[in-house]
XYZ file of C-alpha atoms in Angstrom:
309
model
C 44.551 375.115 172.613
C 45.027 378.690 173.913
C 41.308 379.014 174.560
C 41.376 375.974 176.802
C 43.951 377.569 179.109
C 41.535 380.382 180.032
C 39.680 377.908 182.259
C 42.040 376.490 184.888
C 39.363 375.126 187.195
C 35.685 374.163 187.215
C 33.042 374.736 189.888
C 30.505 371.982 190.573
C 26.935 373.158 191.203
C 26.303 369.802 192.886
C 23.071 367.912 193.361
C 21.234 370.427 195.568
C 21.593 374.128 196.313
C 20.483 373.868 199.957
C 23.459 373.618 202.399
C 21.397 371.771 205.052
C 20.188 369.227 202.488
C 23.744 368.756 201.240
C 25.063 368.117 204.763
C 22.376 365.463 205.294
C 23.232 363.755 201.999
C 26.948 364.053 202.790
C 26.310 361.739 205.748
C 24.052 359.420 203.697
C 26.566 359.134 200.835
C 29.330 358.456 203.361
C 27.288 355.519 204.697
C 26.653 354.333 201.125
C 30.373 354.524 200.309
C 31.274 352.555 203.440
C 28.679 349.945 202.409
C 30.257 349.772 198.924
C 33.709 349.262 200.454
C 32.595 346.640 202.980
C 30.367 344.711 200.573
C 32.784 344.530 197.669
C 35.856 343.841 199.841
C 33.870 340.989 201.449
C 33.130 339.512 198.006
C 36.776 339.905 196.916
C 38.114 338.204 200.065
C 35.490 335.439 199.978
C 36.165 334.501 196.352
C 39.968 334.863 196.342
C 40.330 332.894 199.614
C 38.057 330.023 198.594
C 37.814 327.435 195.775
C 35.132 329.627 194.137
C 37.908 331.526 192.343
C 38.343 328.464 190.095
C 34.804 328.841 188.730
C 34.458 331.289 185.794
C 31.275 332.903 187.172
C 32.944 333.833 190.465
C 36.172 334.802 188.718
C 34.191 337.405 186.737
C 32.262 338.418 189.862
C 35.586 339.070 191.614
C 36.632 341.428 188.804
C 33.185 343.082 188.837
C 33.528 343.826 192.568
C 36.996 345.278 191.976
C 35.567 347.554 189.257
C 32.721 348.634 191.548
C 35.274 349.543 194.222
C 37.519 351.488 191.838
C 34.710 353.194 189.915
C 32.911 354.374 193.058
C 36.214 355.542 194.550
C 36.868 357.710 191.482
C 33.625 359.637 192.084
C 32.101 359.349 195.563
C 34.940 360.570 197.885
C 35.066 363.897 196.008
C 31.246 364.066 196.040
C 31.227 363.587 199.826
C 33.902 366.264 200.265
C 32.063 368.713 197.995
C 28.741 368.204 199.794
C 30.421 369.429 202.994
C 32.306 372.283 201.273
C 31.087 375.801 200.537
C 33.057 375.972 197.270
C 33.084 372.841 195.091
C 36.065 373.351 192.793
C 38.201 371.004 190.709
C 41.227 371.850 188.584
C 41.119 371.390 184.809
C 43.685 368.560 184.929
C 41.908 366.783 187.808
C 38.624 367.091 185.936
C 40.097 365.459 182.822
C 41.648 362.720 185.000
C 38.296 361.976 186.637
C 36.568 361.913 183.230
C 39.108 359.407 181.889
C 39.158 357.196 185.013
C 35.365 357.054 185.393
C 34.765 356.118 181.739
C 37.642 353.619 181.728
C 36.368 351.785 184.818
C 32.701 351.968 183.742
C 33.657 350.640 180.287
C 35.550 347.719 181.821
C 32.587 346.973 184.109
C 30.153 346.941 181.176
C 32.195 344.349 179.289
C 32.691 342.249 182.430
C 28.872 342.102 182.648
C 28.876 340.945 179.003
C 31.430 338.251 179.907
C 29.235 337.115 182.813
C 26.233 336.864 180.486
C 28.342 334.806 178.034
C 29.417 332.541 180.898
C 25.793 331.895 181.948
C 24.748 331.314 178.315
C 27.458 328.672 177.785
C 26.716 327.039 181.183
C 23.026 326.610 180.340
C 23.037 326.087 176.565
C 26.227 323.977 176.310
C 26.701 322.455 179.796
C 28.772 319.468 178.593
C 31.336 321.748 176.934
C 31.237 324.463 179.605
C 34.651 323.913 181.236
C 36.333 323.442 177.850
C 34.859 326.686 176.458
C 35.126 328.842 179.602
C 38.638 327.791 180.600
C 40.901 330.147 182.571
C 42.828 331.219 179.459
C 39.619 332.340 177.737
C 38.388 334.056 180.924
C 41.668 336.000 181.148
C 41.311 336.940 177.478
C 37.796 338.287 178.127
C 39.062 340.379 181.066
C 41.965 341.710 178.974
C 39.542 342.533 176.145
C 37.303 344.393 178.645
C 40.250 346.553 179.695
C 41.285 347.139 176.086
C 37.813 348.219 174.942
C 37.310 350.332 178.086
C 40.631 352.100 177.456
C 39.859 352.929 173.827
C 36.390 354.185 174.752
C 37.709 356.482 177.501
C 40.745 357.742 175.570
C 38.514 358.626 172.588
C 36.237 360.695 174.850
C 39.192 362.332 176.597
C 40.895 363.375 173.346
C 37.562 364.719 172.082
C 37.141 366.905 175.196
C 40.794 368.016 175.293
C 40.433 369.478 171.799
C 37.413 371.613 172.751
C 37.753 375.269 173.847
C 36.609 376.209 177.384
C 36.885 379.978 177.367
C 33.937 381.302 179.381
C 31.678 379.895 182.111
C 33.257 377.244 184.322
C 30.266 376.079 186.414
C 29.475 372.381 185.849
C 25.843 371.538 186.592
C 26.790 368.167 188.051
C 28.772 366.566 190.881
C 31.430 364.942 188.643
C 33.319 365.693 185.465
C 31.349 363.922 182.768
C 31.265 364.511 179.042
C 27.702 365.895 178.724
C 27.865 368.618 181.429
C 31.290 369.635 180.070
C 29.872 370.023 176.563
C 27.477 372.693 177.872
C 30.507 374.883 178.720
C 32.206 374.665 175.326
C 32.379 377.983 173.446
C 31.817 376.598 169.935
C 29.172 374.686 168.017
C 28.961 371.213 169.615
C 26.396 369.542 167.343
C 28.942 367.271 165.640
C 30.699 366.517 168.949
C 27.339 365.647 170.585
C 26.624 363.162 167.792
C 30.073 361.600 168.274
C 29.496 361.348 172.046
C 26.105 359.695 171.537
C 27.718 357.268 169.063
C 30.662 356.554 171.398
C 28.633 356.162 174.592
C 24.876 356.187 174.076
C 24.509 353.888 171.079
C 27.172 351.498 172.385
C 25.418 351.205 175.770
C 22.049 350.624 174.066
C 23.532 347.981 171.725
C 25.225 346.120 174.592
C 22.066 346.308 176.719
C 19.993 344.814 173.872
C 22.590 342.048 173.382
C 22.434 341.234 177.100
C 18.623 341.183 177.073
C 18.673 338.899 174.004
C 21.158 336.542 175.699
C 18.950 336.172 178.784
C 15.873 335.607 176.577
C 17.764 332.774 174.857
C 18.766 331.380 178.249
C 15.117 331.363 179.363
C 14.150 329.630 176.116
C 16.699 326.831 176.665
C 15.670 326.391 180.297
C 12.367 324.862 179.166
C 14.065 321.492 178.664
C 15.581 321.470 182.188
C 14.174 319.775 185.257
C 12.309 321.972 187.727
C 15.261 321.882 190.179
C 17.709 322.792 187.397
C 15.451 325.623 186.247
C 15.192 327.057 189.746
C 18.978 327.056 190.254
C 19.671 328.598 186.824
C 16.909 331.196 187.236
C 18.234 332.181 190.668
C 21.698 332.869 189.229
C 20.440 334.596 186.080
C 17.930 336.759 187.946
C 20.805 338.193 190.030
C 22.681 339.048 186.836
C 19.571 340.607 185.272
C 19.004 342.834 188.327
C 22.613 344.078 188.219
C 22.386 344.710 184.448
C 19.122 346.666 184.800
C 20.429 348.741 187.741
C 23.544 349.723 185.793
C 22.374 349.958 182.171
C 18.951 351.646 182.367
C 20.313 354.860 184.006
C 23.320 354.789 181.623
C 21.023 354.541 178.591
C 18.969 357.499 179.831
C 22.100 359.577 180.528
C 24.033 359.007 177.303
C 21.432 358.414 174.587
C 20.134 362.019 174.628
C 22.117 365.118 173.588
C 23.310 367.617 176.205
C 20.406 369.832 177.309
C 19.228 371.934 180.209
C 16.140 369.824 180.921
C 17.932 366.491 181.340
C 17.996 364.944 184.844
C 21.433 363.418 184.217
C 23.003 364.248 187.571
C 20.105 362.783 189.573
C 19.914 359.644 187.407
C 23.705 359.138 187.502
C 23.502 358.533 191.285
C 22.052 355.101 190.426
C 25.146 353.834 188.585
C 27.773 355.708 190.617
C 26.463 354.918 194.126
C 23.310 352.776 194.294
C 24.269 349.929 191.910
C 27.784 349.365 193.392
C 26.217 349.332 196.881
C 23.462 346.837 195.967
C 25.580 344.476 193.820
C 27.187 342.676 196.807
C 23.764 342.188 198.425
C 22.261 340.851 195.195
C 25.092 338.360 194.660
C 25.409 337.178 198.280
C 21.859 337.100 199.627
C 20.580 335.175 196.580
C 23.543 332.804 196.272
C 23.914 329.818 198.594
C 27.463 328.995 197.397
C 28.613 332.519 198.295
C 26.995 332.336 201.738
C 28.646 328.972 202.498
C 32.033 330.228 201.230
C 31.704 333.412 203.316
C 31.058 331.412 206.498
C 34.074 329.162 205.827
C 36.436 332.035 204.983
C 35.446 334.209 207.944
C 35.510 331.281 210.378
C 39.027 330.424 209.118
C 40.119 334.044 209.562
C 38.644 334.143 213.089
C 40.345 330.852 213.956
C 43.732 332.139 212.749
C 43.333 335.323 214.802
C 42.681 333.280 217.950
C 45.924 331.302 217.544
């Protein structure tokens, strides 16, 4: 542990080395972050203030929006600050905190997406037993399980990194404290640790992604027996879920399935799941969902009416 204390802070190299480019993207990422806040807060207010909260699909969507808010807030505000700063530094303890928080929240989000896929599978394959299977108690259990699995995933990564010696270079070729860029700074052989990281993150993400793809293939197979109107409604809902899954999982698979290396484009690809996906999720779920649009109009008209009183 003595070797670790030689490094008390890390320096981010950031996304670009050009100060003018970074100032431009500072403004763009600020707009993206405001869009994430507005979009996900709108979804949270719409669902919690309407009868939609009683439906399992929207209950999970509410938790997904909360995770998007928290996950983005653990990364993007510091990114925006660093893009405007000449020196992009972070203390060792703050770096470890960001690593833990980001992986905890991302892990919870991944298993909420699994829960949403399970909800759609039961709704389409077993519609008569849907409310009995996806009752509120089981939905709460799925959310609790998501937090439990996310915690064990993130604590395992954190303990792995805390036991590694950082005794030399402290420049992180990234804009956040993530496990792969940190491994490049370790002053010991990291081959075994890299395998453990790939097993903990990469293989798990790939396995979950394949399970989700298989579940939506099964859903499409069972939709053959539905009426054309029923197929259109189910496909509209499922296509929104598929878009969110692809936006989040494909960049994650690319980032975590390969070992740490100088040629990887991890920091550029990670923008998709730290900024782009959380910003687009509210648009995907509201613009393609008539129930959400109707609920939004009712909630905001009620709020406007109460303000006028």
